[in-house]
mmCIF file of C-alpha atoms and ligand atoms in Angstrom:
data_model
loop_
_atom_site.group_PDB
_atom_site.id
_atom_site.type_symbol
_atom_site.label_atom_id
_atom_site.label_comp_id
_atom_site.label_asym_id
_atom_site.label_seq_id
_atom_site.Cartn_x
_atom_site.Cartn_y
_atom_site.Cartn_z
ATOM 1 C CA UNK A 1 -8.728 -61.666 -55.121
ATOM 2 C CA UNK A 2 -10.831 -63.355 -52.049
ATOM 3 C CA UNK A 3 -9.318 -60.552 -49.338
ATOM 4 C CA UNK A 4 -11.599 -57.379 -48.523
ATOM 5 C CA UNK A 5 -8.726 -54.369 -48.809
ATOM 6 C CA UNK A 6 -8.151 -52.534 -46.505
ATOM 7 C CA UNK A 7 -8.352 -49.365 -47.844
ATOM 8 C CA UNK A 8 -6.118 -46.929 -45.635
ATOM 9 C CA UNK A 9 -5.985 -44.041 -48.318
ATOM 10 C CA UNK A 10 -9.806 -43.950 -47.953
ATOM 11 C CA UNK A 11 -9.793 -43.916 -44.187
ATOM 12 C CA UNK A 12 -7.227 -41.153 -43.816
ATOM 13 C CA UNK A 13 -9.224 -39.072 -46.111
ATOM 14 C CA UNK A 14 -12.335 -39.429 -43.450
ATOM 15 C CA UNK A 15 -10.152 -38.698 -40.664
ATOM 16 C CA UNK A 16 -8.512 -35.637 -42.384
ATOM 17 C CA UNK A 17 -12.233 -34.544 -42.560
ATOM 18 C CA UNK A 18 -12.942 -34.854 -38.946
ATOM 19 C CA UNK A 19 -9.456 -33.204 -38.432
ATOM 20 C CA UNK A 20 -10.454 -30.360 -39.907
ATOM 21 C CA UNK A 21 -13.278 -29.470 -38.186
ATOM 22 C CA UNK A 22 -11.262 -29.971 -35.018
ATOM 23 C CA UNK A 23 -8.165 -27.936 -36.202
ATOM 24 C CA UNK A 24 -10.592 -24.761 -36.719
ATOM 25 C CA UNK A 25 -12.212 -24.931 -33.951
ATOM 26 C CA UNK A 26 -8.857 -24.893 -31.707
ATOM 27 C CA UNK A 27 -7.162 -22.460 -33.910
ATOM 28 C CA UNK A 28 -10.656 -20.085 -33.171
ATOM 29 C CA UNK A 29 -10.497 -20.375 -29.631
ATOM 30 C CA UNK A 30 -6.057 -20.365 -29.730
ATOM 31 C CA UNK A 31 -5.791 -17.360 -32.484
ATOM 32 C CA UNK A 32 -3.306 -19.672 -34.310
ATOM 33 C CA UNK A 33 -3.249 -23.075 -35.740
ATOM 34 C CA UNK A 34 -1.623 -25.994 -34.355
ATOM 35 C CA UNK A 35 1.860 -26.059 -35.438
ATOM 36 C CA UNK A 36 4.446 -28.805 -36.377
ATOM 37 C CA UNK A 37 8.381 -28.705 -36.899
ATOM 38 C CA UNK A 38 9.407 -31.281 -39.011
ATOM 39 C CA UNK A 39 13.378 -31.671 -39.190
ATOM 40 C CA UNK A 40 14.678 -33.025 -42.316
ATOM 41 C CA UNK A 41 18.741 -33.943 -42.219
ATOM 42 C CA UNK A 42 20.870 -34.474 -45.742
ATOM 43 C CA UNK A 43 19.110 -35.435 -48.833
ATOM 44 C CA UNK A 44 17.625 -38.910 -48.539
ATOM 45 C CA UNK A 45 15.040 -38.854 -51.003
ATOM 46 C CA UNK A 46 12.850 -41.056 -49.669
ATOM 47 C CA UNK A 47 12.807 -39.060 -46.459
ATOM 48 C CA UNK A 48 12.196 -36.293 -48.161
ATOM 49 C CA UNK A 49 9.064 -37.926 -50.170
ATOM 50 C CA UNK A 50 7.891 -38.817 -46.439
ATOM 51 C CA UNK A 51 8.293 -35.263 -45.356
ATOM 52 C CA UNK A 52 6.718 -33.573 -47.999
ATOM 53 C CA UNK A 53 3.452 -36.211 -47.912
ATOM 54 C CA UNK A 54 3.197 -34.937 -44.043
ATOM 55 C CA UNK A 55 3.996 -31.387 -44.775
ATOM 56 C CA UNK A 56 0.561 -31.751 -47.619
ATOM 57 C CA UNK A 57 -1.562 -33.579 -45.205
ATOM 58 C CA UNK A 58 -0.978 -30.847 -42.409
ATOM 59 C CA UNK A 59 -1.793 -28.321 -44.936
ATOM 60 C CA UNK A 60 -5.050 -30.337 -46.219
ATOM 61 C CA UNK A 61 -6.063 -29.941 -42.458
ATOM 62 C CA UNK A 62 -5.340 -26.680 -41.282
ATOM 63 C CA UNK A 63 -2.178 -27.648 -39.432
ATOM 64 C CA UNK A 64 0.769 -25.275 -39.491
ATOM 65 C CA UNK A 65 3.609 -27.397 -40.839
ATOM 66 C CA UNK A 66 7.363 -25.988 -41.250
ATOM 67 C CA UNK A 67 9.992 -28.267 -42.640
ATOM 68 C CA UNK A 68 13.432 -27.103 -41.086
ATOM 69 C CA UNK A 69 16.541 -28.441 -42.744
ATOM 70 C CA UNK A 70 19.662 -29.275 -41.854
ATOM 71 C CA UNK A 71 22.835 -30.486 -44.288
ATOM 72 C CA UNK A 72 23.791 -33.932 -44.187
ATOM 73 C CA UNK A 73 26.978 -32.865 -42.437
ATOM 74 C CA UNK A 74 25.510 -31.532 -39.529
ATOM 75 C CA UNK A 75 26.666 -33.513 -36.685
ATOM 76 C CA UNK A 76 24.885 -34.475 -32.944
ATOM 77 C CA UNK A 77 25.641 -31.191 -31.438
ATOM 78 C CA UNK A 78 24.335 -29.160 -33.493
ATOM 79 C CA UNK A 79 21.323 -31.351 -34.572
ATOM 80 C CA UNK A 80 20.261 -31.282 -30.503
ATOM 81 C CA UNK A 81 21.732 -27.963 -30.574
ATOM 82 C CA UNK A 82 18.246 -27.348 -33.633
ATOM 83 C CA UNK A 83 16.116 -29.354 -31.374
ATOM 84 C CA UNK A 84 16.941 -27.475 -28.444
ATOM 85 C CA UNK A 85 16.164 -24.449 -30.071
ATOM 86 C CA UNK A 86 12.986 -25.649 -31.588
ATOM 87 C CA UNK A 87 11.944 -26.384 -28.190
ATOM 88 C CA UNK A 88 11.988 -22.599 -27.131
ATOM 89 C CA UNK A 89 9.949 -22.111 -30.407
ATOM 90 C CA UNK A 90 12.655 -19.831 -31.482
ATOM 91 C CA UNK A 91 11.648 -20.674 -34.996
ATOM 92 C CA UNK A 92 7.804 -20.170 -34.128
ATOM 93 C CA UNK A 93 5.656 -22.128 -31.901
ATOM 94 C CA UNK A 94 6.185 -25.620 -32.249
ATOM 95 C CA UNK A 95 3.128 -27.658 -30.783
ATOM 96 C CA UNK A 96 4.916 -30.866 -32.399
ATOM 97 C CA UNK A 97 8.726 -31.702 -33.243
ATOM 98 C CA UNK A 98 9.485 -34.648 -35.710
ATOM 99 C CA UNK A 99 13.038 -35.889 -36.495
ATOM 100 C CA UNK A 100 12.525 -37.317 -39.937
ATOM 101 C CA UNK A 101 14.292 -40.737 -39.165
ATOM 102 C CA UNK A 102 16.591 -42.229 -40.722
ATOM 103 C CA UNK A 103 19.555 -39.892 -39.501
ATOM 104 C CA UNK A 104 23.113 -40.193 -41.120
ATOM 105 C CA UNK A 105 25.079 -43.045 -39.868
ATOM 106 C CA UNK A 106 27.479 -40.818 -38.364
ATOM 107 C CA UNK A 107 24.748 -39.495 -35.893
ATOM 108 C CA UNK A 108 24.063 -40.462 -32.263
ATOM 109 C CA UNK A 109 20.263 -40.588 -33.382
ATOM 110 C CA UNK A 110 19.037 -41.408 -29.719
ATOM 111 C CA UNK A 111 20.753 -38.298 -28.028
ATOM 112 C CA UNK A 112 18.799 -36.063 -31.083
ATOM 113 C CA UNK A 113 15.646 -37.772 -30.603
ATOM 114 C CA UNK A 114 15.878 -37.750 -26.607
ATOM 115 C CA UNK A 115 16.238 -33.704 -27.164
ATOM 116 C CA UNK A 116 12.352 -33.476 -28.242
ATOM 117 C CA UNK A 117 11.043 -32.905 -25.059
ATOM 118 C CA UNK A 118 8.100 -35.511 -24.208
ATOM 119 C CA UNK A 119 4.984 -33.099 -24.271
ATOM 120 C CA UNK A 120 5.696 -31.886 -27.874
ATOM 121 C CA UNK A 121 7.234 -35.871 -29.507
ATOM 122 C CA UNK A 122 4.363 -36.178 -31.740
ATOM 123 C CA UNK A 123 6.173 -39.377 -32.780
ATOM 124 C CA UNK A 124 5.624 -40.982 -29.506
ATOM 125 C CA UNK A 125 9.610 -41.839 -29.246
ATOM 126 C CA UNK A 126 10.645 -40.176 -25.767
ATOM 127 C CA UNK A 127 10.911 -42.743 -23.551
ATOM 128 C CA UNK A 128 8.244 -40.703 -20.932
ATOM 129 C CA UNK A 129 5.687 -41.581 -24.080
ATOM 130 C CA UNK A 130 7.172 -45.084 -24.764
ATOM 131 C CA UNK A 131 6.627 -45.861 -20.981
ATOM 132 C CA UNK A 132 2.801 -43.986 -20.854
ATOM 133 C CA UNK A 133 1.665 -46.525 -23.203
ATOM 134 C CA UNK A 134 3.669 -49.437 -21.800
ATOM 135 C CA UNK A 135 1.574 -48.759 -18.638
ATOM 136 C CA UNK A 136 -1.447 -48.648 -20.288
ATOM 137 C CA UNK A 137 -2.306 -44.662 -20.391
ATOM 138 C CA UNK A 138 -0.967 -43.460 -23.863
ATOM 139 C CA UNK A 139 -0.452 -39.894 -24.302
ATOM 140 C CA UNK A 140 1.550 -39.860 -28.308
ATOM 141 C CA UNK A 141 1.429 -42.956 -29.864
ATOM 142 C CA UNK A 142 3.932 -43.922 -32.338
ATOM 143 C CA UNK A 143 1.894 -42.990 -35.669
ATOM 144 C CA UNK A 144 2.605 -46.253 -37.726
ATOM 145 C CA UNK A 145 1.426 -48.667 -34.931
ATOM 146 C CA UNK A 146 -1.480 -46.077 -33.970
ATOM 147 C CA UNK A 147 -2.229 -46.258 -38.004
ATOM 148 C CA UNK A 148 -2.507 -50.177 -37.742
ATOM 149 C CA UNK A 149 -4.654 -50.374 -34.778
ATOM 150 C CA UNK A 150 -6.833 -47.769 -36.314
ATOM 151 C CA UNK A 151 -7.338 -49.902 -39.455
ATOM 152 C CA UNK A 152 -8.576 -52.811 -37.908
ATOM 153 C CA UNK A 153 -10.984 -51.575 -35.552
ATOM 154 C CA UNK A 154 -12.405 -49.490 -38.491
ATOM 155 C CA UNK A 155 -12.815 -52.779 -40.707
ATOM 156 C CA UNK A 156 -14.184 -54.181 -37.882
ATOM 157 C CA UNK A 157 -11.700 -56.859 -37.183
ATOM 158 C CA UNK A 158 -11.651 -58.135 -33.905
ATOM 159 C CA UNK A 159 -9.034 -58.279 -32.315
ATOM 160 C CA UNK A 160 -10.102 -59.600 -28.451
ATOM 161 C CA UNK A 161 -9.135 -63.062 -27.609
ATOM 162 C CA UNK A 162 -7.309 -63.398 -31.145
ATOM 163 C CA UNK A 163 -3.424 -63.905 -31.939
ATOM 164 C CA UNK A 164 -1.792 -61.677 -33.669
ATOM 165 C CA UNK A 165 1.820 -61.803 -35.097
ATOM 166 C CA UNK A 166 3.914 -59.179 -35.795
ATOM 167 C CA UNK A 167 7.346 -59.463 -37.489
ATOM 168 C CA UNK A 168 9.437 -56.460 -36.648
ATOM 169 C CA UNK A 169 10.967 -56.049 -33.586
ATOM 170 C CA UNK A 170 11.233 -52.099 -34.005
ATOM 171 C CA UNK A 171 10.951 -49.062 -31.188
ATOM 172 C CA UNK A 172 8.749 -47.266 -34.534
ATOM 173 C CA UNK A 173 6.248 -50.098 -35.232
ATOM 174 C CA UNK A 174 6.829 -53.458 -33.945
ATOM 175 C CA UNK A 175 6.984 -53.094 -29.910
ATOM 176 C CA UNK A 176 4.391 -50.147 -29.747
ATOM 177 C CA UNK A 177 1.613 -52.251 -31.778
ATOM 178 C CA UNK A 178 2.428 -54.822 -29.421
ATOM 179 C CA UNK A 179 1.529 -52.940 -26.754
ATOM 180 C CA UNK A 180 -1.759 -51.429 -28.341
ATOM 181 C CA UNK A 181 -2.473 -55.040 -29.272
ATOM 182 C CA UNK A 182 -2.215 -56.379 -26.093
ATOM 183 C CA UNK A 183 -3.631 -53.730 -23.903
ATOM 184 C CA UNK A 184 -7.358 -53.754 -23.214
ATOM 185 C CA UNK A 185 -10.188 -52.105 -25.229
ATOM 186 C CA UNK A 186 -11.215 -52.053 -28.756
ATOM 187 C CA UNK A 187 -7.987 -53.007 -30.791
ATOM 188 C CA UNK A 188 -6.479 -54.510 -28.024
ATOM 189 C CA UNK A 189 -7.394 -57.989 -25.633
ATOM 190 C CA UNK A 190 -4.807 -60.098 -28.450
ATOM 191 C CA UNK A 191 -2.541 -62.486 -27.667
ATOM 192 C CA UNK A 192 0.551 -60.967 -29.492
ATOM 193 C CA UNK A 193 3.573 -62.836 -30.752
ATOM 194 C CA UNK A 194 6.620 -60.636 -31.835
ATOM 195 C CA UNK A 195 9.165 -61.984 -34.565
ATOM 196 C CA UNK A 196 12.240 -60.960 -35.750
ATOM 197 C CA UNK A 197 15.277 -61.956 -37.332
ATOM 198 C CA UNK A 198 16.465 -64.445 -35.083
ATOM 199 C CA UNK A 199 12.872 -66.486 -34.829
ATOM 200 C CA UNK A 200 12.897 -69.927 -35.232
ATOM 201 C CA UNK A 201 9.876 -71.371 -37.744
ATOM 202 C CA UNK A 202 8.891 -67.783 -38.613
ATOM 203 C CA UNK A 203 6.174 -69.162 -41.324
ATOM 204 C CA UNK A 204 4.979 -72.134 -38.677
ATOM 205 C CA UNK A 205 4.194 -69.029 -36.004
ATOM 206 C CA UNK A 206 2.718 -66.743 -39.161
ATOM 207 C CA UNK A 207 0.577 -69.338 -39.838
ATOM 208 C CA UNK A 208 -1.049 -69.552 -36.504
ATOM 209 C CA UNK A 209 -2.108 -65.514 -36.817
ATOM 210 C CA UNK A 210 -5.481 -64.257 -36.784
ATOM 211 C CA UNK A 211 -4.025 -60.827 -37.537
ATOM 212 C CA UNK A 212 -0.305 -60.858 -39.235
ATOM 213 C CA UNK A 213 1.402 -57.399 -39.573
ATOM 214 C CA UNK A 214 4.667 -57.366 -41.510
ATOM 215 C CA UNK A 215 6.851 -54.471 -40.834
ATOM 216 C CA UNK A 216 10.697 -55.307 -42.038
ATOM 217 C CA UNK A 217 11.279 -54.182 -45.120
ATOM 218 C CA UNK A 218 12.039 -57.396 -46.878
ATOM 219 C CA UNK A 219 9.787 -57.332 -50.137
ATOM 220 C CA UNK A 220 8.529 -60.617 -50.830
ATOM 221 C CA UNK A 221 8.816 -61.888 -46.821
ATOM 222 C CA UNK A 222 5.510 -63.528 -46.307
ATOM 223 C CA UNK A 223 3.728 -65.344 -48.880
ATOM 224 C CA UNK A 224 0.721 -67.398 -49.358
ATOM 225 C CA UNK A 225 2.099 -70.514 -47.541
ATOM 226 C CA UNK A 226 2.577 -68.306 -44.094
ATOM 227 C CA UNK A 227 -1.244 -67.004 -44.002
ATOM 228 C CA UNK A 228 -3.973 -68.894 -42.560
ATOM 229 C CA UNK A 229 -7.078 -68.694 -44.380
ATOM 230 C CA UNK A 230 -9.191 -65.567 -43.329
ATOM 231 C CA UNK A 231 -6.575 -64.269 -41.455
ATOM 232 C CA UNK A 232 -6.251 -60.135 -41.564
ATOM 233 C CA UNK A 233 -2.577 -59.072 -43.452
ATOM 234 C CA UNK A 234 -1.496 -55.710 -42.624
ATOM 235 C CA UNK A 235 1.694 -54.554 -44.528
ATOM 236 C CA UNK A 236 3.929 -52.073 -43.231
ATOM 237 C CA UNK A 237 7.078 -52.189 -45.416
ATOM 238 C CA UNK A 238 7.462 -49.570 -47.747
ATOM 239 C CA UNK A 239 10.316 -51.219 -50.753
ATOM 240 C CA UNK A 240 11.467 -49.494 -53.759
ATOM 241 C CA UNK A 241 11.923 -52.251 -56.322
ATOM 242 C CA UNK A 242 13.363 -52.018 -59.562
ATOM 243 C CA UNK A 243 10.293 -52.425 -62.358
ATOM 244 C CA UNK A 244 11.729 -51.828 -65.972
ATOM 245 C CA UNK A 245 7.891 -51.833 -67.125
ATOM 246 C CA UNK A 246 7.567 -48.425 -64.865
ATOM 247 C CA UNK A 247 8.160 -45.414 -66.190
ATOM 248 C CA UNK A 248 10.355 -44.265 -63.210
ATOM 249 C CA UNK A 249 12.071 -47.948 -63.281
ATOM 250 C CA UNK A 250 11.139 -48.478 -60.148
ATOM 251 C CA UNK A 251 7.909 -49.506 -57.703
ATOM 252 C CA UNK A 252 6.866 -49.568 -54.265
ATOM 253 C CA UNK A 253 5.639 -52.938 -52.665
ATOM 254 C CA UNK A 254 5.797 -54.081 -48.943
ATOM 255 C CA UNK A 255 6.789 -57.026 -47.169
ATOM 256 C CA UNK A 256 3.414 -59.236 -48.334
ATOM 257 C CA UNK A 257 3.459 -60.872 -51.826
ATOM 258 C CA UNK A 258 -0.236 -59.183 -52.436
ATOM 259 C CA UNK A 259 -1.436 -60.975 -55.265
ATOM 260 C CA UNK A 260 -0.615 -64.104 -54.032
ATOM 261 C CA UNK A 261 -1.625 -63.526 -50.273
ATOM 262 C CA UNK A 262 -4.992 -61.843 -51.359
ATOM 263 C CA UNK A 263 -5.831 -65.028 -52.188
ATOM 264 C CA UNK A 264 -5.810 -66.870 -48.845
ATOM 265 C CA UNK A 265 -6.275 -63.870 -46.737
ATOM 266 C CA UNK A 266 -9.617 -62.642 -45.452
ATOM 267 C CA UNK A 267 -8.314 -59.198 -45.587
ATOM 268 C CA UNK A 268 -5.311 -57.375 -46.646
ATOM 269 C CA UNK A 269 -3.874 -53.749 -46.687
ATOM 270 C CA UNK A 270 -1.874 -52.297 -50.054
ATOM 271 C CA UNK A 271 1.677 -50.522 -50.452
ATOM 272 C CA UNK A 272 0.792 -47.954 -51.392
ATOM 273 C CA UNK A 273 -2.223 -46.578 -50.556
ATOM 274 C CA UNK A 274 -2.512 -48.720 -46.812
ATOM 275 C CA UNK A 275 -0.524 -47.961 -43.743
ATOM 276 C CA UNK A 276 1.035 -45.146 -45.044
ATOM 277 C CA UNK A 277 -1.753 -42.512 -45.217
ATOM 278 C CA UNK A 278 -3.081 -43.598 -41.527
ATOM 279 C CA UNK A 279 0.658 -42.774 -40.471
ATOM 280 C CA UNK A 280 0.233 -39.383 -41.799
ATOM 281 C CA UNK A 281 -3.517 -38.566 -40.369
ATOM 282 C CA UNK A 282 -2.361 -40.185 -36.638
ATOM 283 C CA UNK A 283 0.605 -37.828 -36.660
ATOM 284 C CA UNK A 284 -1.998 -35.041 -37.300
ATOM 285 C CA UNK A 285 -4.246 -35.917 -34.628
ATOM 286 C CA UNK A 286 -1.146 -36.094 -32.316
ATOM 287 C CA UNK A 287 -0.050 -32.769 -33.428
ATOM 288 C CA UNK A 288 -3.395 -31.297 -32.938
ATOM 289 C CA UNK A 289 -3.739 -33.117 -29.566
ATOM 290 C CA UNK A 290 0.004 -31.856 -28.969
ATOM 291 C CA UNK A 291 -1.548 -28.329 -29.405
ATOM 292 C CA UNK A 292 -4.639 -28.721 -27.361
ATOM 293 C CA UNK A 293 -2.602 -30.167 -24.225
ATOM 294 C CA UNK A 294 -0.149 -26.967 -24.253
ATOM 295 C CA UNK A 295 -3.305 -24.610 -23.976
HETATM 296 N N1 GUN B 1 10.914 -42.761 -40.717
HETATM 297 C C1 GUN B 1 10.136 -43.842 -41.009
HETATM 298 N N2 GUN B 1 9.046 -43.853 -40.209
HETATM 299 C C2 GUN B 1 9.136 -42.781 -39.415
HETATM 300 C C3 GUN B 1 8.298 -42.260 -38.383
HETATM 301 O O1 GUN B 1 7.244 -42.791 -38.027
HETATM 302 N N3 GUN B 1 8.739 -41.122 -37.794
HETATM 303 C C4 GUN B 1 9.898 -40.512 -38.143
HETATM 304 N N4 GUN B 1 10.247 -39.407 -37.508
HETATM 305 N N5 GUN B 1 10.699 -40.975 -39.087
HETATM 306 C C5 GUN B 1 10.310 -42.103 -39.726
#
């Protein structure tokens, strides 16, 4: 392997430490710890995998984390009905509300989401928050693109004047890092291309990257042939693949073919053990700054 990893496990560890320290000194001066709600509808089990990772991390910190459930029946009423209620911290103070995403097909997942008001969306979805960091002055910053940001500028790749590419098109990942990309400061001054299903010459654009972040969900997407040499990978799909030599039967990989890409790549990021931690530290440090901005 020629590509330096980039280790995301390792750097969510440090800023769990520095989290810490921050968490006790607000719950000294508060009387109580930061708090997050995180809603979990129906059974998913990958959801609840995701839930229960966050749920660990806040604990690891100091953060107050409840996971409130509701059955996969539940339908939009009564799941903004829950958020509603959340919101008058009728189940406890909640600093930060997450809507573990994806909900059941039959629900009108905007209306639910729109119902966690802006000052507590920890997930940086409410359009006031989408729009803050459109204009430049980002208050919560979706966690996944805040994690990705966060990893470069700690490896030390630059960003300013460079292209990146990002395939993914997403309100979650794809247009928020675009935005962080492009904006100005450390992580940001790129010149940022945004693919997506319907691009024509997807590899021909990839190709052209300085910085290439894949976040579809397609294992396998980008291979060797779409990487310029030296080029920074960052992997954002999360896949369950079947793997009969795994003792579960299945694996997780992303959208990069790793062992082949670490080859042409000047740095890449693992599934696991990559993106997926930072997402779980940045939506600590937005529940702790959710917390601090309420006092
Ligand atoms: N499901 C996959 N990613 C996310 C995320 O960042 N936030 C929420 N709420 N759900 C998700």
């Amino acid at each position: 392997m020629k590509a330096r990893l980039l280790d995301g496990k390792a750097l969510a560890g440090r800023i769990e430490d520095t989290l810490r320290d921050e968490v006790q000194t607000f719950a000294k001066m508060v009387g109580r710890p930061p708090r997050l709600v995180v809603v979990l509808v129906g059974e998913m089990a990958a959801s609840a995998s995701y839930v229960k990772s966050k749920a660990a991390a806040a604990a690891r910190v100091g953060i107050d984390a409840e996971v409130v459930r509701a059955p996969v029946t539940a339908d939009t009423e009564q799941l903004v009905g829950l958020v509603e209620a959340l919101s008058r911290d009728e189940h406890g103070p909640a600093d930060g509300i997450l809507v573990q995403l994806p909900l059941p097909t039959h629900i009108d997942t905007q209306r639910v989401l729109d119902a966690v008001p802006a000052e507590r969306d920890v997930d940086g979805f409410h359009p006031e928050n989408a729009g803050l960091l459109s204009q430049g002055r980002p208050r919560f910053v979706p966690c996944t693109a805040a994690g990705v940001q966060r990893m470069l500028i700690d490896a030390g790749v630059e960003t300013a004047g460079k292209h990146a590419v990002i395939i993914g098109r997403s309100d979650i990942v794809g247009k928020p890092l675009a935005l962080l990309f492009a904006g100005r400061g450390k992580g940001g001054d790129a010149t940022v291309t945004i693919c997506h299903s319907r691009s024509e010459d997807l590899a021909g654009i990839c190709r052209k990257a300085d910085i290439l972040v894949a976040a579809v969900g397609k294992p396998g997407l980008v291979t060797a042939g779409m990487v310029k040499p030296g080029a920074a990978v960052v992997d954002v799909g999360i896949n369950r693949v079947a793997d009969p030599s795994a003792a579960s039967g299945s694996r997780l990989v992303g959208d990069v073919d790793f062992a082949s890409v670490a080859e042409v790549a000047g740095w890449i990021s693992p599934v696991p053990g990559g993106v997926g931690p930072l997402t779980v530290a940045m939506l600590l440090a937005n529940t702790l700054l959710a917390a601090e901005l309420r006092m």
